[in-house]
CSV table of C-alpha atoms in Angstrom, one decimal:
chain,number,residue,atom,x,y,z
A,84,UNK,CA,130.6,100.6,70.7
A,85,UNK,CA,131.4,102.2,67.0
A,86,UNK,CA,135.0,101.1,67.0
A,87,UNK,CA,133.1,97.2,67.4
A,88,UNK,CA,131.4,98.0,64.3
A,89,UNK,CA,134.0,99.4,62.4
A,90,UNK,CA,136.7,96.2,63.4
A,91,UNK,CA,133.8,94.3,62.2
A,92,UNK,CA,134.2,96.3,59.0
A,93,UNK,CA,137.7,95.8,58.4
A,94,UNK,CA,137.4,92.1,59.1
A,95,UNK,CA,134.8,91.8,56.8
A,96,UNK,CA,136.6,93.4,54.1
A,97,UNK,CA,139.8,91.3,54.7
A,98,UNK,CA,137.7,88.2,54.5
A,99,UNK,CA,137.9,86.8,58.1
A,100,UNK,CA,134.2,87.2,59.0
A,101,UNK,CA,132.2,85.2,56.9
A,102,UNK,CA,128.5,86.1,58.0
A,103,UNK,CA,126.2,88.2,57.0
A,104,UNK,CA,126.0,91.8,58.1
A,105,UNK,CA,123.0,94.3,57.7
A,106,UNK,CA,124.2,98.0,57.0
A,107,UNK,CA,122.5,100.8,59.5
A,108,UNK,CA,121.6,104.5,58.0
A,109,UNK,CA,123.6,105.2,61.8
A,110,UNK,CA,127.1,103.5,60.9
A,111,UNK,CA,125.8,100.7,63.0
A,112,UNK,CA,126.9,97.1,61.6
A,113,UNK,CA,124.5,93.8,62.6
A,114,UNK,CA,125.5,90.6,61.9
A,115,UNK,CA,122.6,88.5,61.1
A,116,UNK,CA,120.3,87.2,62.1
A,117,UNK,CA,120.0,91.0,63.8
A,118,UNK,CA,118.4,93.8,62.2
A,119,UNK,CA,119.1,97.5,62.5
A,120,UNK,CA,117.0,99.3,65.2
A,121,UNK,CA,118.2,102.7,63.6
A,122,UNK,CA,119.0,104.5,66.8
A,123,UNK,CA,121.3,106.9,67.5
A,124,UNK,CA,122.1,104.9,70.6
A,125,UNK,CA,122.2,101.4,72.0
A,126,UNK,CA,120.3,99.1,71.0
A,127,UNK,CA,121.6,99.8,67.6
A,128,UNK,CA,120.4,95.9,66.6
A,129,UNK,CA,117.6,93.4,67.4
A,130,UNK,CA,115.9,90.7,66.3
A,131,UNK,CA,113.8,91.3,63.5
A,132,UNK,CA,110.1,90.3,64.7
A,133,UNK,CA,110.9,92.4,68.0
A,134,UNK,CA,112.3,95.6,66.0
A,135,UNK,CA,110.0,94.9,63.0
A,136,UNK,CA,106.7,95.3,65.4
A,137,UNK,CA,108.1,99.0,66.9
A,138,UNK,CA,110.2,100.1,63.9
A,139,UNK,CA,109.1,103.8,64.2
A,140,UNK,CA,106.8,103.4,66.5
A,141,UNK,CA,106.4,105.9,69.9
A,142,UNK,CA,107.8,104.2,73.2
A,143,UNK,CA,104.9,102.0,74.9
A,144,UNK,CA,103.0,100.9,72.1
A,145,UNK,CA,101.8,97.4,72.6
A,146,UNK,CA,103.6,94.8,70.8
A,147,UNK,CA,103.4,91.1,70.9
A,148,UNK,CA,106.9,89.2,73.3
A,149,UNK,CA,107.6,85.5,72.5
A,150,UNK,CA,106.1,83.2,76.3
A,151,UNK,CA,104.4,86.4,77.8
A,152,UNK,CA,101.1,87.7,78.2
A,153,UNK,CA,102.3,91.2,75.5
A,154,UNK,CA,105.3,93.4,75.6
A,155,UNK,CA,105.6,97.1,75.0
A,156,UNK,CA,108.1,99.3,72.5
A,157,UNK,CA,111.3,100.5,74.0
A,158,UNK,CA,113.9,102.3,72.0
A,159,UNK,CA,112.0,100.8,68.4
A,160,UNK,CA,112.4,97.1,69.9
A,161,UNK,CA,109.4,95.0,71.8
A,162,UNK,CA,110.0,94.3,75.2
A,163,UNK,CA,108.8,91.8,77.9
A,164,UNK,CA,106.1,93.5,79.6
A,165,UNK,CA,106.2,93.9,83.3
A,166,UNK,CA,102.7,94.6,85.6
A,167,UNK,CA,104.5,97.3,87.1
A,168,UNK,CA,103.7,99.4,84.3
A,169,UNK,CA,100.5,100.7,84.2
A,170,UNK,CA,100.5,100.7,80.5
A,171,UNK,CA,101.1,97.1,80.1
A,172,UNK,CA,97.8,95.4,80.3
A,173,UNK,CA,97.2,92.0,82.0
A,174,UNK,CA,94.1,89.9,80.9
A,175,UNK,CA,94.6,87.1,83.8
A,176,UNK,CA,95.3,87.7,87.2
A,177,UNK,CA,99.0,88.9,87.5
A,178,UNK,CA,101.2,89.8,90.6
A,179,UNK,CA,102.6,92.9,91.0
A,180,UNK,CA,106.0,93.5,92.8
A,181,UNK,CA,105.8,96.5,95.3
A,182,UNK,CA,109.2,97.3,96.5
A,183,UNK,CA,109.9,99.9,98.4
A,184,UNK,CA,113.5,101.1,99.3
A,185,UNK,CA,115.1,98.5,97.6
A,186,UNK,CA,113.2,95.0,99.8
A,187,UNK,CA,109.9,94.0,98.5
A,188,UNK,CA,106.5,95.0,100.8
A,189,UNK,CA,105.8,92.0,103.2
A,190,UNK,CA,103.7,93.3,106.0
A,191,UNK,CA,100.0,91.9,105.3
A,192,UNK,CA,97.6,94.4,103.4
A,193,UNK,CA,94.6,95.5,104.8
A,194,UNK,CA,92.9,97.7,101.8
A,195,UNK,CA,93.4,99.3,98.5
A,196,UNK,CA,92.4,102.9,96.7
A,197,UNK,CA,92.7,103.0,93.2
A,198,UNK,CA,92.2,105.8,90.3
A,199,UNK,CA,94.1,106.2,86.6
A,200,UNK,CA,97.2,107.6,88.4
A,201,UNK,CA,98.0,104.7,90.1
A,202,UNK,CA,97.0,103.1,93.8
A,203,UNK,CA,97.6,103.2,97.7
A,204,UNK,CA,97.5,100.3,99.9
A,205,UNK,CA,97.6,100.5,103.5
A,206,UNK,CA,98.7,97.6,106.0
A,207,UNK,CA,99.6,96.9,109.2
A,208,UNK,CA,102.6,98.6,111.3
A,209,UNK,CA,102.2,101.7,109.5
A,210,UNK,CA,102.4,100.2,105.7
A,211,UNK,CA,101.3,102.6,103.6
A,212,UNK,CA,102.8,102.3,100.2
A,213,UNK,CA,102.2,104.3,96.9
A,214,UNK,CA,102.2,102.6,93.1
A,215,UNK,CA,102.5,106.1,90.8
A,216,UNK,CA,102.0,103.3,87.4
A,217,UNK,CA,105.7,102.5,87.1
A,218,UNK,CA,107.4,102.6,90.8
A,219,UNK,CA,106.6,101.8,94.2
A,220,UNK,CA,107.2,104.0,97.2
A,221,UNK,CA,106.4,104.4,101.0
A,222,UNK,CA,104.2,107.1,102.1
A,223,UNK,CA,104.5,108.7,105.6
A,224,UNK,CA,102.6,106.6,108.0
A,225,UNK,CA,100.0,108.1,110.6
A,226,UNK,CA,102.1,106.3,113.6
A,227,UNK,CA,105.0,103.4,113.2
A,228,UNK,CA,102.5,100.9,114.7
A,229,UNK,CA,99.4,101.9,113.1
A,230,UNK,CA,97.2,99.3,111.6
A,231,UNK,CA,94.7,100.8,109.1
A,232,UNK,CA,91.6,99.3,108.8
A,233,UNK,CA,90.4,101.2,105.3
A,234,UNK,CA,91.3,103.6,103.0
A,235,UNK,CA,89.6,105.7,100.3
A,236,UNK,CA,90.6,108.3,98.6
A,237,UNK,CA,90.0,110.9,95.4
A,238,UNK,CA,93.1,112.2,94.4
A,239,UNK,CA,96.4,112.4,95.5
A,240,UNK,CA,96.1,115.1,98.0
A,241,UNK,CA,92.6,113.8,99.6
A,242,UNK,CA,93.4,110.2,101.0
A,243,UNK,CA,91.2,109.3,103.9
A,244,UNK,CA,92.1,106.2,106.0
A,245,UNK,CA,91.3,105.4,109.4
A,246,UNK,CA,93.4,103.2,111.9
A,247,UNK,CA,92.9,100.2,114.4
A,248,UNK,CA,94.8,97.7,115.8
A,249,UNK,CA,97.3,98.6,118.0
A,250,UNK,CA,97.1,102.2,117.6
A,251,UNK,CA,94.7,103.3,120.4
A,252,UNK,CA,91.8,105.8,120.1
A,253,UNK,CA,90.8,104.6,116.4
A,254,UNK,CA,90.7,107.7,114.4
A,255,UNK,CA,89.8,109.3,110.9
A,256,UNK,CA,92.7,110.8,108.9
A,257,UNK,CA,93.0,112.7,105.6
A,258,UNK,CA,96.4,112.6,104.2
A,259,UNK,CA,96.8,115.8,102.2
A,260,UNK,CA,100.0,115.2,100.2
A,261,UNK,CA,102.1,115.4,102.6
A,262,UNK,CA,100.9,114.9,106.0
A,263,UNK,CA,98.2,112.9,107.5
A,264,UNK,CA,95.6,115.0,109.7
A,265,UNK,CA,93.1,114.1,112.2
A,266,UNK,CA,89.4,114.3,111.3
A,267,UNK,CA,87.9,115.6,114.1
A,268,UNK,CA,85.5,115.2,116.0
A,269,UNK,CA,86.7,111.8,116.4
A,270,UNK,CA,84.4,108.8,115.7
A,271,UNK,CA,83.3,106.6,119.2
A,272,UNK,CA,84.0,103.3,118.1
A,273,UNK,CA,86.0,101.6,115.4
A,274,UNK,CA,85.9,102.6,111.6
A,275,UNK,CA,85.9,99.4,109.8
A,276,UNK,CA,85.2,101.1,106.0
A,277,UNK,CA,85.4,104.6,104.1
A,278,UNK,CA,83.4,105.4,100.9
A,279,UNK,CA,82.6,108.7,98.9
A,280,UNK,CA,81.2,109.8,95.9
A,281,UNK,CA,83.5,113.1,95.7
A,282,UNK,CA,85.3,114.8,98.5
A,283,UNK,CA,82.7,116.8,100.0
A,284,UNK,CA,80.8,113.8,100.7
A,285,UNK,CA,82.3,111.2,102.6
A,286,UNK,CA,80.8,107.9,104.4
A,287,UNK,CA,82.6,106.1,107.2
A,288,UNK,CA,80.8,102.7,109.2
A,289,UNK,CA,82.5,100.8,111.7
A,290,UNK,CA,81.3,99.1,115.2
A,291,UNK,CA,78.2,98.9,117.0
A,292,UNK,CA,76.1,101.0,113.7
A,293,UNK,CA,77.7,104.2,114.0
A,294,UNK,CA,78.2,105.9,110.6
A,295,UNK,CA,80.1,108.8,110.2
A,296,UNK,CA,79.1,111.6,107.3
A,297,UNK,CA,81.5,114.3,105.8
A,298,UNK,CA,80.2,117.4,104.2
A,299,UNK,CA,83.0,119.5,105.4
A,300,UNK,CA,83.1,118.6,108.5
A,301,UNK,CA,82.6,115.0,110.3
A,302,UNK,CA,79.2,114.1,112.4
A,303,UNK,CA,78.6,110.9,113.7
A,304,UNK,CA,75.3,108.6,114.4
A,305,UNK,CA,74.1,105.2,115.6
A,306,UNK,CA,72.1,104.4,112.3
A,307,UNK,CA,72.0,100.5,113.1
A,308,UNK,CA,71.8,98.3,116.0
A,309,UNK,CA,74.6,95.8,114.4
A,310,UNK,CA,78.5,96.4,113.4
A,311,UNK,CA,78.7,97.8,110.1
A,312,UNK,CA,81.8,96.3,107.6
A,313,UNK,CA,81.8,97.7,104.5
A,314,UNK,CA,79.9,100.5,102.6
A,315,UNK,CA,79.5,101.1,98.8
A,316,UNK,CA,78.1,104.0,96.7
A,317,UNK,CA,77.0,105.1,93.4
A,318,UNK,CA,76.4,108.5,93.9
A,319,UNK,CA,75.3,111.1,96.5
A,320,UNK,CA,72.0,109.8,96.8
A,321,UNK,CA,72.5,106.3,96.7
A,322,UNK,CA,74.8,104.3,99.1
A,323,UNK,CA,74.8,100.6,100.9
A,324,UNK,CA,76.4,99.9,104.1
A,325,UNK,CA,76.4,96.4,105.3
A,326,UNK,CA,77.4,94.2,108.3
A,327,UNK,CA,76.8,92.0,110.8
A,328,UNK,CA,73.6,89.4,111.1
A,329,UNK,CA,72.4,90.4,107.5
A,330,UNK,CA,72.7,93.6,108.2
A,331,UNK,CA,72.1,96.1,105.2
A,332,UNK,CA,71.6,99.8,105.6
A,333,UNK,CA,70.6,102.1,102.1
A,334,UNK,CA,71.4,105.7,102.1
A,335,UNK,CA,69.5,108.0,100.0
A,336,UNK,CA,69.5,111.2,101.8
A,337,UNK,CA,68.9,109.3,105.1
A,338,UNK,CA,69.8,106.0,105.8
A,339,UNK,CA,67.2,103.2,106.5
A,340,UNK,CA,66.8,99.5,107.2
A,341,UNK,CA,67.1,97.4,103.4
A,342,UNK,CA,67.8,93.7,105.5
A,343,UNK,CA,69.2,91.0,103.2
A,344,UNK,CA,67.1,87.8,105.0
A,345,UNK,CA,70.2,86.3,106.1
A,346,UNK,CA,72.2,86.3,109.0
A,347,UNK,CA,75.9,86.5,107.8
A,348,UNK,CA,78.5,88.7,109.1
A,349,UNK,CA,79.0,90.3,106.0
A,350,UNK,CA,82.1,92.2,105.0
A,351,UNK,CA,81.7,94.5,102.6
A,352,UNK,CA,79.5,95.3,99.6
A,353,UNK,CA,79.5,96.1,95.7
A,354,UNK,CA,77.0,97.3,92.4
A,355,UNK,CA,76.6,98.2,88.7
A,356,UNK,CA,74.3,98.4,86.8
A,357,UNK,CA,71.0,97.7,89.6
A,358,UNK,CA,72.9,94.4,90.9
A,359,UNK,CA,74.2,94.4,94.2
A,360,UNK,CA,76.3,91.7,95.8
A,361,UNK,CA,77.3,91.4,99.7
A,362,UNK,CA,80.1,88.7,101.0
A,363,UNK,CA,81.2,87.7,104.2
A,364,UNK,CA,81.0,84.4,106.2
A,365,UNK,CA,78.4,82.5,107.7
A,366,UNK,CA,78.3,83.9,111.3
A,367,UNK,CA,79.2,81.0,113.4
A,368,UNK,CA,82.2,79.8,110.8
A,369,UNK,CA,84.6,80.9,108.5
A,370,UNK,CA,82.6,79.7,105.6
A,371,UNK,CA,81.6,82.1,103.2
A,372,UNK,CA,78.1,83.8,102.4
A,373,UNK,CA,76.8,86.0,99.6
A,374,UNK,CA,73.9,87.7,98.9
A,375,UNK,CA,72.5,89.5,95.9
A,376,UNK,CA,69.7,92.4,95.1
A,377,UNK,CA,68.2,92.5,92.0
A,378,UNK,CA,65.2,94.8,90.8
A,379,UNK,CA,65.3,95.5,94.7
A,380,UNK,CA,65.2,92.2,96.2
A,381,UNK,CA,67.4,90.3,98.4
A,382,UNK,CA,68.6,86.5,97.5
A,383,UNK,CA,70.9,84.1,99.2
A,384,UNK,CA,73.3,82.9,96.6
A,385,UNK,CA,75.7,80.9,99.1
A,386,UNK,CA,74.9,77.9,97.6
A,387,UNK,CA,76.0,78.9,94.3
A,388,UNK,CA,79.8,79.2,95.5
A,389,UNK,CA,82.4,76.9,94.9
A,390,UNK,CA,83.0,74.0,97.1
A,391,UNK,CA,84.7,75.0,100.3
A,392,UNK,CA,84.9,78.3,99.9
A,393,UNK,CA,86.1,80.2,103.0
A,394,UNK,CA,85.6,84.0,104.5
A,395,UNK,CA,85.2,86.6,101.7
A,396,UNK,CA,86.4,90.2,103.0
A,397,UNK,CA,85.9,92.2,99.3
A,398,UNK,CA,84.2,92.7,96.1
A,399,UNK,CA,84.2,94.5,93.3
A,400,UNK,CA,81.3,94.5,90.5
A,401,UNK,CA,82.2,95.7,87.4
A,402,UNK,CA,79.0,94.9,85.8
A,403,UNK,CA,76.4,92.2,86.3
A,404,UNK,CA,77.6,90.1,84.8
A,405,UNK,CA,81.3,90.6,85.5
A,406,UNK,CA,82.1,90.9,89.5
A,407,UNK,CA,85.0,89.2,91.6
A,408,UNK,CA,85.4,89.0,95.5
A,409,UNK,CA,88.5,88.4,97.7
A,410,UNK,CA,88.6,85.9,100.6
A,411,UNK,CA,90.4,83.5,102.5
A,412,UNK,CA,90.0,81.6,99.7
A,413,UNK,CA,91.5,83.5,97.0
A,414,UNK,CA,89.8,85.6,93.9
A,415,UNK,CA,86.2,83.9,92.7
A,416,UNK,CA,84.8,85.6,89.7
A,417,UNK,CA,81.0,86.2,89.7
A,418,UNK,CA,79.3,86.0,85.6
A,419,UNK,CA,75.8,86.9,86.5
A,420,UNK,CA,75.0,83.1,87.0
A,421,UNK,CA,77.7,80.9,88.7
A,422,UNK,CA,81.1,81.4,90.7
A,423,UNK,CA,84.1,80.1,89.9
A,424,UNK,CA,87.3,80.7,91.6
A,425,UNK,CA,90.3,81.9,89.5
A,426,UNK,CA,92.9,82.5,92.3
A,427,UNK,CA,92.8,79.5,94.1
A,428,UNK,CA,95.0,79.2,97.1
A,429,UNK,CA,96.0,82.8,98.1
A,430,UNK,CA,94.8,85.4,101.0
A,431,UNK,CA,93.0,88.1,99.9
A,432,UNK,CA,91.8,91.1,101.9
A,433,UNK,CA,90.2,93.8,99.4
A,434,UNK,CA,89.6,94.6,95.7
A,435,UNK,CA,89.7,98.1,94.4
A,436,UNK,CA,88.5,99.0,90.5
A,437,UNK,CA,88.8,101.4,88.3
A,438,UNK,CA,87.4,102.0,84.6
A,439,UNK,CA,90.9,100.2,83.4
A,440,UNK,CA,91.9,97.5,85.9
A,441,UNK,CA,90.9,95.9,89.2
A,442,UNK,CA,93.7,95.3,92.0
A,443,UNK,CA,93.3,93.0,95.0
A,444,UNK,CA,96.1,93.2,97.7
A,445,UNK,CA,96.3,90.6,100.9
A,446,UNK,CA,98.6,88.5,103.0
A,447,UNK,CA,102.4,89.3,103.3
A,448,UNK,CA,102.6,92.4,101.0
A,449,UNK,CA,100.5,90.5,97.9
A,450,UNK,CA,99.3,92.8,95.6
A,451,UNK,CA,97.2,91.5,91.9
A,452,UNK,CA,96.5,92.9,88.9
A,453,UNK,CA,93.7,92.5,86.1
A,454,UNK,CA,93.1,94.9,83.2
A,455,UNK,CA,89.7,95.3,81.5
């Protein structure tokens, strides 16, 4: 690459260039409308608003790309962002790109764990697949043709999930970093939903009302007379499970009946900040239902959706005035007063947060990003 830029010298100085050069402190030579980057390798030019914004600045610092949401310093010159990066921050809904082994996830995905390190996401046919914040990879899978129902987890060595489908004798694992290993004693029925506030307490619902509880090691009860969906925590002390016909369940130290007035077969269950919000579908149809607590009481809010919405399987509630849930219908965002949907048109399964960003994954391998 130095012997371009010294030709380029010797042309210059015989007179057959005619344009404009810029002189690098590197031996570097860029022809303008370039400017020197200054490094001691390639790029050793760029344009001058990209190189300008990161001239000197560490690797990752937020800059500002021509067409695209923001861009990021590489090698002191701004680059195109990519959602792939956990440092890059998205303010819309963007789609991520998980490939794995060189082919791009398709299999449909059932549910999502997320903390600062990065996410898990676990499918059907044994997808499980791993997002470290700048590459995708596969994770072992409990069976080939596992389908996993839920997943939670608190660190990279303490995953739970539990499986369904097609894999018989639904069971409890804990995926340890390496391996995934049974949780015995094994629950009775389905798990449908795992939830913990730290892993030495762990919650796990599924068919018929039985609720599994972890403190070291698993026991399971019938705490309802209906099939619990989803479950949701804030702490040790305070937990939500909810399902079918209205159901709602409230843990705190020992569960007990908290109904919702409604009859939905409701999916799964979110709070911040003393609001509480519960989606599903009306039982007889695949229309959607919502309800929400507030200073402890239950309200239909249904009605308040947008126009056709179907099935909701997820949600996520930042704060009260800031919550989204996943559906057949795509992502709605929730403001404290009204809905409105802002990912019209896709599949949606779950939605996972964390302090930094929320992630919804779905149908044929989708996976979406938000920052906060």
């Amino acid at each position: 690459m130095h012997r371009l830029w010294v030709l380029a010298a010797v042309l210059l100085s015989a007179g057959c260039l005619k344009e404009k050069v810029e002189y690098c402190n590197n031996g570097a030579l860029c022809p303008e409308p370039l400017v020197c980057t200054e490094n001691a390798a390639e790029p050793f030019c760029g344009d001058r608003d990209m190189v300008g914004q990161c001239l000197g600045k560490p690797d990752e610092t937020a800059c500002l790309f021509p067409g695209e949401p923001n861009g990021y310093c590489v090698a002191s010159v701004c680059t195109k962002c990519d959602p792939n990066l956990a440092f890059c921050r998205y303010e819309a809904w963007t789609a991520m790109n998980p490939i794995v082994g060189g082919m791009r996830v398709a299999t449909d995905l059932n549910s999502v764990w997320a903390d600062a390190s990065g996410l898990v996401a676990v499918g059907r046919t044994g997808t499980v697949i791993r997002w470290d914040g700048r590459a995708w990879s596969a994770l072992p899978a409990v069976v080939a043709d596992a389908d996993y129902e839920t997943i939670w987890g608190f660190d990279a060595n303490t995953i739970y999930a539990a499986t369904a489908g097609t894999y018989s004798g639904t069971k409890v694992f804990r995926f340890d970093g390496s391996t995934w290993v049974p949780q015995l004693p094994s629950p009775a029925s389905f798990v449908y939903a795992l939830w913990g506030p730290n892993p030495n307490l762990v919650f796990a619902v599924g068919q018929s009302g039985e609720v599994g509880r972890f403190t070291g090691t698993w026991a399971y009860a019938m705490q309802s007379g209906s099939t619990l969906n989803g479950v949701f925590g804030t702490d040790a002390n305070n937990a939500i499970a909810v399902g079918n016909a209205g159901t709602a369940i409230r843990y705190t130290g020992t569960w007990a009946p908290d109904p919702t007035g409604t009859t939905y077969l409701l999916k799964d269950v979110g709070g911040a900040g003393g609001l509480e919000l519960a989606v599903g579908r009306i039982s007889a149809a695949n229309v959607a239902g919502v309800a929400i607590r507030k200073q402890g009481t239950w309200t239909d809010l249904t009605a308040g959706l947008p126009a056709g919405t179907l099935d909701l399987k997820g949600v996520w509630v930042v704060s009260p005035t800031n919550a989204y849930a996943v559906g057949d219908s795509g992502i709605l965002k929730f403001d404290g007063t009204a809905w409105a949907n802002v990912v019209p048109g896709m599949v949606f399964n779950e939605i996972v947060g964390t302090p930094t960003d929320l992630y919804a994954v779905g149908a044929s391998g989708t996976v979406m990003r938000l920052s906060l």
